[in-house]
Amino acid sequence: MPNEQNQPREYDAVLGGQNSTPVDAAILGGIAGVKSRLASPAVEVRIAALSEALKYGEAGLDLILGALRDESMQVKLAAFSLLKYRDEEKIKQHLQDYFPLFEFDVITVDSSGKENSRTKSFAHFFTEYLGNAISLEMVYIPGGIFIMGSPDNEARRYKQESPQHQVTVSAFYAGKYPITQAQWQAVMGDNPSFFKGAKRPVDKVLWQDAVEFCGKLSEKTGKKYRLLSEAEWEYACRAGTTTPFHFGETITPDLVNYDGNKPYAKAPKGLYRRQTTDVGSFPPNAFGLYDMHGNVMEWCSDRWHDRYNGAPTDGISWETGTDEDRVLRGGSWDFSAVLCRSAVRNWTSAVNWWWFKGFRVAVASVSPSS
């Protein structure tokens, strides 16, 4: 039958990677070959095998579903890309179980603060359960390369944001929101915050307290939680953008909790709330992270350096030097818009607290099923 001539057969040869094939070697094809390549230690081989699996009907589909449990996030994403538009109930259930996603709108504005685009996006996350119906959502941040710091032509920039430099950041998970008071209470057993509210970010937090929280959370979950490095924080905040804010050229009080009496660019004056707000009250960035601008400043792990000369280029925490001050990023409810820009750097003593200081957590790119 002519139709069968183009169908793969069990022992068809299939190229399975970049290495040359040994002389006189037999290359296993068909569904057995796909299974074999999915067991390869090479990520690129496993990804290539997933596309091949589509040729083998239900048996191949089961292999793609199984790849949602792969230890490599690259392989998981490749499997997801092959499944995301399928309507079968079995596939939807597997995606929910092994690759949970949330959908959101990504908003950008012009220099006057007027919305000029709104697009649907999604992000992968996993959930840590902290007890007493309190949970912590961790969002996958894909690795990549970005330019850290602000360009010379960015209005009202500060010298601490120089020199711009290229940084490579490895994939990791970041808290969807700053740590809330409910989450802090579940891990630490108290609540130091000035502005009370279970869903508000915890404030009045010392740097050492934030580090202690990460340690206790690690003991509780078996994962190594930590503060974001300063490079990770800016990379996560920008989410692929190069503008002063991930929203674009400016912000408004409809998008960020800051002192609306002190706008940026051509944005008009607006509401000044004079307090923190519940996390997630404003739109997220393209990575699915909320409150990266305003609300509370966020502790990073790094020691303070007043320039980027000699800064790490691999995204790790900058721990050289003797300065005991630590880095804070993101601005706050009490700050002007200019101090909420993606590139702005702040610093203070690790033993200093105030009611605009909080933090979010990071964890290595671990499998959600682990």
Short mmCIF file of C-alpha atoms in Angstrom, two decimals:
data_model
loop_
_atom_site.label_atom_id
_atom_site.label_comp_id
_atom_site.label_asym_id
_atom_site.label_seq_id
_atom_site.Cartn_x
_atom_site.Cartn_y
_atom_site.Cartn_z
CA MET A 1 0.00 0.00 0.00
CA PRO A 2 1.62 3.32 -1.12
CA ASN A 3 0.67 5.20 2.08
CA GLU A 4 2.81 2.89 4.18
CA GLN A 5 6.01 3.64 2.30
CA ASN A 6 6.58 6.85 4.23
CA GLN A 7 5.73 5.44 7.66
CA PRO A 8 8.65 4.77 10.03
CA ARG A 9 9.46 1.12 10.63
CA GLU A 10 10.92 -0.48 13.70
CA TYR A 11 14.49 -0.67 12.41
CA ASP A 12 14.67 2.49 10.34
CA ALA A 13 17.93 4.32 11.02
CA VAL A 14 17.51 7.67 12.79
CA LEU A 15 20.35 10.09 13.49
CA GLY A 16 20.53 10.44 17.26
CA GLY A 17 22.86 13.26 18.18
CA GLN A 18 25.98 15.13 17.14
CA ASN A 19 28.51 12.33 17.63
CA SER A 20 29.60 10.33 14.60
CA THR A 21 28.27 6.80 14.26
CA PRO A 22 30.82 4.02 14.96
CA VAL A 23 31.85 1.96 11.93
CA ASP A 24 29.59 -1.07 11.33
CA ALA A 25 27.28 0.06 14.19
CA ALA A 26 23.54 -0.58 13.96
CA ILE A 27 21.32 2.36 14.82
CA LEU A 28 18.07 1.37 16.47
CA GLY A 29 15.10 3.11 14.88
CA GLY A 30 11.36 3.04 15.35
CA ILE A 31 9.71 3.44 18.72
CA ALA A 32 12.49 1.44 20.33
CA GLY A 33 15.02 3.94 19.00
CA VAL A 34 13.01 6.84 20.41
CA LYS A 35 12.92 5.12 23.81
CA SER A 36 16.66 4.57 23.64
CA ARG A 37 17.42 8.19 22.82
CA LEU A 38 15.08 9.43 25.56
CA ALA A 39 17.37 7.59 27.99
CA SER A 40 20.43 9.42 26.66
CA PRO A 41 22.38 11.61 29.11
CA ALA A 42 22.54 14.32 26.42
CA VAL A 43 19.69 16.83 26.70
CA GLU A 44 19.78 17.71 22.99
CA VAL A 45 19.38 14.02 22.07
CA ARG A 46 16.34 13.64 24.32
CA ILE A 47 14.74 16.79 22.86
CA ALA A 48 15.28 15.56 19.29
CA ALA A 49 13.73 12.21 20.21
CA LEU A 50 10.55 13.91 21.45
CA SER A 51 9.79 15.34 18.01
CA GLU A 52 10.39 11.90 16.48
CA ALA A 53 7.98 10.36 19.00
CA LEU A 54 5.05 12.18 17.41
CA LYS A 55 5.23 9.75 14.46
CA TYR A 56 4.25 6.78 16.61
CA GLY A 57 0.70 7.58 17.68
CA GLU A 58 -0.38 6.71 21.22
CA ALA A 59 2.88 4.96 22.05
CA GLY A 60 4.85 8.06 21.08
CA LEU A 61 2.43 10.33 22.93
CA ASP A 62 2.98 8.32 26.11
CA LEU A 63 6.73 8.89 25.76
CA ILE A 64 6.19 12.64 25.42
CA LEU A 65 3.96 12.63 28.50
CA GLY A 66 6.67 10.77 30.37
CA ALA A 67 9.17 13.49 29.44
CA LEU A 68 7.19 15.95 31.57
CA ARG A 69 8.91 14.21 34.49
CA ASP A 70 12.39 14.57 32.98
CA GLU A 71 15.05 16.06 35.27
CA SER A 72 15.93 18.69 32.63
CA MET A 73 13.71 21.75 32.38
CA GLN A 74 14.72 22.08 28.71
CA VAL A 75 13.30 18.64 28.02
CA LYS A 76 10.14 19.43 30.01
CA LEU A 77 9.65 22.61 27.97
CA ALA A 78 10.17 20.71 24.71
CA ALA A 79 7.54 18.17 25.77
CA PHE A 80 5.18 20.93 26.81
CA SER A 81 5.55 22.70 23.45
CA LEU A 82 4.40 19.50 21.72
CA LEU A 83 1.40 19.06 24.00
CA LYS A 84 0.11 22.53 24.84
CA TYR A 85 -2.52 22.70 22.09
CA ARG A 86 -3.86 19.17 22.54
CA ASP A 87 -7.38 18.81 23.95
CA GLU A 88 -7.29 15.22 25.22
CA GLU A 89 -8.25 14.96 28.88
CA LYS A 90 -5.30 12.66 29.62
CA ILE A 91 -2.87 15.28 28.32
CA LYS A 92 -4.49 18.12 30.24
CA GLN A 93 -4.28 16.07 33.45
CA HIS A 94 -0.61 15.26 32.93
CA LEU A 95 0.18 18.92 32.28
CA GLN A 96 -1.61 19.88 35.47
CA ASP A 97 0.18 17.18 37.47
CA TYR A 98 3.71 17.56 36.13
CA PHE A 99 3.91 20.93 34.42
CA PRO A 100 1.40 23.30 36.06
CA LEU A 101 1.00 26.67 34.36
CA PHE A 102 -0.76 29.91 35.12
CA GLU A 103 -1.94 32.41 32.54
CA PHE A 104 -1.72 36.20 32.81
CA ASP A 105 -1.69 39.43 30.82
CA VAL A 106 1.56 41.24 30.06
CA ILE A 107 1.00 45.00 29.83
CA THR A 108 3.22 47.69 28.36
CA VAL A 109 2.75 51.47 28.41
CA ASP A 110 4.16 54.49 26.59
CA SER A 111 6.07 57.38 28.17
CA SER A 112 2.78 58.94 29.33
CA GLY A 113 1.70 55.77 31.10
CA LYS A 114 -0.95 54.94 28.52
CA GLU A 115 -1.37 51.24 27.81
CA ASN A 116 -0.12 50.37 24.33
CA SER A 117 -0.16 46.57 24.42
CA ARG A 118 -1.68 43.68 26.33
CA THR A 119 -0.77 40.10 25.49
CA LYS A 120 -1.59 36.72 27.00
CA SER A 121 1.29 34.74 28.40
CA PHE A 122 1.87 31.80 30.72
CA ALA A 123 4.53 30.61 33.15
CA HIS A 124 5.40 27.31 34.76
CA PHE A 125 5.41 27.07 38.55
CA PHE A 126 5.38 24.65 41.44
CA THR A 127 3.85 24.98 44.86
CA GLU A 128 5.38 24.44 48.30
CA TYR A 129 2.86 23.70 51.02
CA LEU A 130 3.86 25.29 54.32
CA GLY A 131 1.00 24.00 56.47
CA ASN A 132 -2.24 25.52 57.75
CA ALA A 133 -3.45 26.06 54.15
CA ILE A 134 -0.48 28.38 53.44
CA SER A 135 1.46 27.80 50.24
CA LEU A 136 4.37 29.35 48.34
CA GLU A 137 4.33 29.51 44.54
CA MET A 138 7.69 29.36 42.77
CA VAL A 139 7.88 30.48 39.12
CA TYR A 140 10.34 29.09 36.60
CA ILE A 141 12.79 31.71 35.30
CA PRO A 142 14.52 30.47 32.14
CA GLY A 143 18.23 31.07 31.91
CA GLY A 144 19.60 33.64 29.51
CA ILE A 145 21.92 36.54 28.81
CA PHE A 146 21.10 40.18 29.52
CA ILE A 147 22.72 43.59 29.87
CA MET A 148 22.78 44.61 33.53
CA GLY A 149 22.67 48.27 34.54
CA SER A 150 21.18 51.32 32.85
CA PRO A 151 22.33 52.97 29.59
CA ASP A 152 23.84 56.44 29.70
CA ASN A 153 20.72 57.94 28.09
CA GLU A 154 18.25 56.61 30.68
CA ALA A 155 16.71 59.64 32.34
CA ARG A 156 17.68 60.38 35.95
CA ARG A 157 19.90 57.34 36.25
CA TYR A 158 22.48 56.99 39.03
CA LYS A 159 26.21 56.33 38.80
CA GLN A 160 25.80 53.11 40.81
CA GLU A 161 24.06 51.59 37.78
CA SER A 162 27.30 51.62 35.74
CA PRO A 163 29.03 50.27 33.86
CA GLN A 164 26.56 48.23 31.85
CA HIS A 165 27.82 44.69 31.41
CA GLN A 166 26.68 41.37 30.01
CA VAL A 167 25.62 38.70 32.49
CA THR A 168 24.68 35.07 31.88
CA VAL A 169 22.05 33.80 34.32
CA SER A 170 21.28 30.12 34.86
CA ALA A 171 17.68 28.96 35.11
CA PHE A 172 16.12 29.07 38.58
CA TYR A 173 12.79 29.45 40.33
CA ALA A 174 11.77 32.74 41.99
CA GLY A 175 8.89 33.53 44.32
CA LYS A 176 5.83 34.59 42.37
CA TYR A 177 5.40 37.33 45.00
CA PRO A 178 7.47 38.84 47.80
CA ILE A 179 7.21 36.68 50.92
CA THR A 180 3.88 37.41 52.59
CA GLN A 181 3.16 37.79 56.26
CA ALA A 182 1.19 34.52 56.23
CA GLN A 183 4.18 32.69 54.71
CA TRP A 184 6.57 34.29 57.20
CA GLN A 185 4.30 33.31 60.08
CA ALA A 186 4.10 29.71 58.83
CA VAL A 187 7.90 29.38 58.77
CA MET A 188 9.10 31.72 61.53
CA GLY A 189 6.18 31.73 63.95
CA ASP A 190 5.87 35.52 64.34
CA ASN A 191 5.09 38.64 62.29
CA PRO A 192 7.36 41.70 62.54
CA SER A 193 5.44 43.76 59.95
CA PHE A 194 4.30 47.33 60.52
CA PHE A 195 1.46 47.15 57.96
CA LYS A 196 -0.48 44.06 59.00
CA GLY A 197 -2.23 41.76 56.56
CA ALA A 198 -1.81 38.06 55.75
CA LYS A 199 -1.47 38.71 52.01
CA ARG A 200 0.66 41.82 52.36
CA PRO A 201 4.42 41.42 52.03
CA VAL A 202 6.28 40.95 55.28
CA ASP A 203 8.16 44.16 56.14
CA LYS A 204 10.59 45.37 58.82
CA VAL A 205 12.82 42.42 57.91
CA LEU A 206 16.57 42.42 58.61
CA TRP A 207 18.83 40.85 55.98
CA GLN A 208 19.89 38.22 58.54
CA ASP A 209 16.23 37.46 59.22
CA ALA A 210 15.60 36.91 55.51
CA VAL A 211 18.57 34.54 55.35
CA GLU A 212 17.30 32.72 58.44
CA PHE A 213 13.88 32.35 56.80
CA CYS A 214 15.54 30.75 53.77
CA GLY A 215 17.39 28.34 56.03
CA LYS A 216 14.25 27.26 57.88
CA LEU A 217 12.31 26.98 54.62
CA SER A 218 15.08 24.75 53.27
CA GLU A 219 14.87 22.49 56.32
CA LYS A 220 11.09 22.33 55.96
CA THR A 221 11.06 21.46 52.25
CA GLY A 222 14.34 19.67 51.57
CA LYS A 223 15.23 22.21 48.86
CA LYS A 224 17.97 24.85 49.09
CA TYR A 225 16.09 28.14 49.27
CA ARG A 226 18.03 31.41 49.27
CA LEU A 227 17.82 35.10 48.41
CA LEU A 228 18.16 36.12 44.78
CA SER A 229 21.51 37.50 43.73
CA GLU A 230 21.41 41.08 42.52
CA ALA A 231 22.01 39.94 38.93
CA GLU A 232 19.24 37.35 39.16
CA TRP A 233 16.91 39.97 40.57
CA GLU A 234 17.46 42.46 37.73
CA TYR A 235 17.27 39.70 35.11
CA ALA A 236 14.00 38.45 36.63
CA CYS A 237 12.61 41.99 36.89
CA ARG A 238 13.41 42.95 33.32
CA ALA A 239 12.03 39.70 31.90
CA GLY A 240 13.59 40.42 28.53
CA THR A 241 12.98 44.18 28.50
CA THR A 242 15.53 46.99 28.23
CA THR A 243 13.25 49.90 29.19
CA PRO A 244 13.40 51.66 32.59
CA PHE A 245 10.53 49.46 33.82
CA HIS A 246 9.31 46.08 32.63
CA PHE A 247 6.07 47.90 31.80
CA GLY A 248 7.92 50.24 29.44
CA GLU A 249 9.09 53.84 29.68
CA THR A 250 7.23 54.66 32.91
CA ILE A 251 4.76 53.42 35.52
CA THR A 252 1.47 54.62 37.00
CA PRO A 253 -0.28 53.91 40.32
CA ASP A 254 -2.60 51.59 38.38
CA LEU A 255 0.40 49.35 37.73
CA VAL A 256 2.66 49.83 40.77
CA ASN A 257 2.37 50.77 44.45
CA TYR A 258 4.70 53.80 44.78
CA ASP A 259 4.48 57.52 45.61
CA GLY A 260 2.27 58.66 42.73
CA ASN A 261 3.08 62.30 43.53
CA LYS A 262 6.55 61.72 42.05
CA PRO A 263 6.10 60.32 38.52
CA TYR A 264 8.66 59.41 35.86
CA ALA A 265 8.95 60.46 32.20
CA LYS A 266 5.65 61.99 30.98
CA ALA A 267 3.35 60.13 33.38
CA PRO A 268 0.95 62.34 35.36
CA LYS A 269 0.83 62.49 39.13
CA GLY A 270 -1.40 59.92 40.79
CA LEU A 271 -2.38 58.05 43.95
CA TYR A 272 0.02 57.75 46.89
CA ARG A 273 -1.27 54.90 49.06
CA ARG A 274 1.18 55.43 51.96
CA GLN A 275 1.25 51.71 52.82
CA THR A 276 1.87 48.27 51.40
CA THR A 277 -0.76 46.44 49.37
CA ASP A 278 -1.64 42.75 49.05
CA VAL A 279 0.83 40.93 46.80
CA GLY A 280 -0.47 40.34 43.30
CA SER A 281 -2.65 43.45 43.28
CA PHE A 282 -0.94 44.71 40.11
CA PRO A 283 -0.03 43.11 36.75
CA PRO A 284 3.04 40.85 36.50
CA ASN A 285 5.97 40.97 34.12
CA ALA A 286 6.57 38.60 31.21
CA PHE A 287 8.07 35.95 33.52
CA GLY A 288 4.92 35.96 35.65
CA LEU A 289 6.48 37.73 38.66
CA TYR A 290 4.45 40.28 40.61
CA ASP A 291 5.49 43.40 42.54
CA MET A 292 8.97 43.65 41.07
CA HIS A 293 8.48 47.43 41.06
CA GLY A 294 7.30 49.11 44.27
CA ASN A 295 5.40 47.76 47.30
CA VAL A 296 8.48 46.66 49.30
CA MET A 297 12.19 46.79 48.59
CA GLU A 298 13.68 43.32 48.29
CA TRP A 299 16.87 42.12 49.93
CA CYS A 300 19.40 40.45 47.65
CA SER A 301 22.24 38.24 48.81
CA ASP A 302 25.12 40.43 47.55
CA ARG A 303 27.49 42.69 49.45
CA TRP A 304 27.28 46.30 48.33
CA HIS A 305 29.70 47.65 45.68
CA ASP A 306 29.26 51.22 44.44
CA ARG A 307 30.10 50.31 40.82
CA TYR A 308 29.84 47.20 38.67
CA ASN A 309 33.58 47.12 37.96
CA GLY A 310 34.67 43.55 38.65
CA ALA A 311 31.12 42.26 39.11
CA PRO A 312 30.50 38.56 38.40
CA THR A 313 29.26 37.84 34.90
CA ASP A 314 27.64 34.49 35.70
CA GLY A 315 24.74 35.71 37.83
CA ILE A 316 26.11 34.58 41.19
CA SER A 317 26.07 36.64 44.37
CA TRP A 318 28.91 39.19 44.60
CA GLU A 319 30.55 38.30 47.89
CA THR A 320 34.06 39.74 47.53
CA GLY A 321 35.06 42.84 49.52
CA THR A 322 34.50 43.81 53.13
CA ASP A 323 31.46 46.09 52.92
CA GLU A 324 28.86 44.82 55.41
CA ASP A 325 25.99 46.61 53.65
CA ARG A 326 23.68 44.45 51.52
CA VAL A 327 21.83 45.21 48.29
CA LEU A 328 18.13 46.09 48.05
CA ARG A 329 16.19 46.28 44.79
CA GLY A 330 12.78 47.24 43.43
CA GLY A 331 11.71 50.44 45.19
CA SER A 332 8.76 50.62 47.56
CA TRP A 333 5.35 52.10 48.34
CA ASP A 334 7.13 55.15 49.79
CA PHE A 335 9.51 55.80 46.89
CA SER A 336 9.29 57.99 43.82
CA ALA A 337 8.91 56.31 40.44
CA VAL A 338 12.53 56.91 39.48
CA LEU A 339 13.66 54.78 42.44
CA CYS A 340 11.48 51.88 41.27
CA ARG A 341 13.28 51.42 37.92
CA SER A 342 14.65 47.98 36.97
CA ALA A 343 18.29 49.16 37.20
CA VAL A 344 18.09 51.10 40.49
CA ARG A 345 20.35 49.83 43.26
CA ASN A 346 19.97 50.55 46.96
CA TRP A 347 21.93 49.42 49.96
CA THR A 348 21.87 49.52 53.73
CA SER A 349 23.25 47.72 56.77
CA ALA A 350 22.26 44.08 57.08
CA VAL A 351 21.06 44.84 60.60
CA ASN A 352 18.87 47.76 59.56
CA TRP A 353 15.09 47.39 59.23
CA TRP A 354 12.34 49.71 58.09
CA TRP A 355 8.74 49.31 57.01
CA PHE A 356 9.54 49.19 53.31
CA LYS A 357 11.99 46.25 53.37
CA GLY A 358 10.98 42.72 52.42
CA PHE A 359 12.30 39.97 50.14
CA ARG A 360 11.44 37.08 47.84
CA VAL A 361 13.13 33.73 47.62
CA ALA A 362 14.85 31.65 44.95
CA VAL A 363 15.63 27.97 44.56
CA ALA A 364 17.70 26.07 42.03
CA SER A 365 16.03 24.73 38.89
CA VAL A 366 14.80 21.53 40.52
CA SER A 367 12.09 19.23 39.26
CA PRO A 368 8.69 20.10 40.79
CA SER A 369 8.08 16.38 41.29
CA SER A 370 11.21 15.94 43.38
#
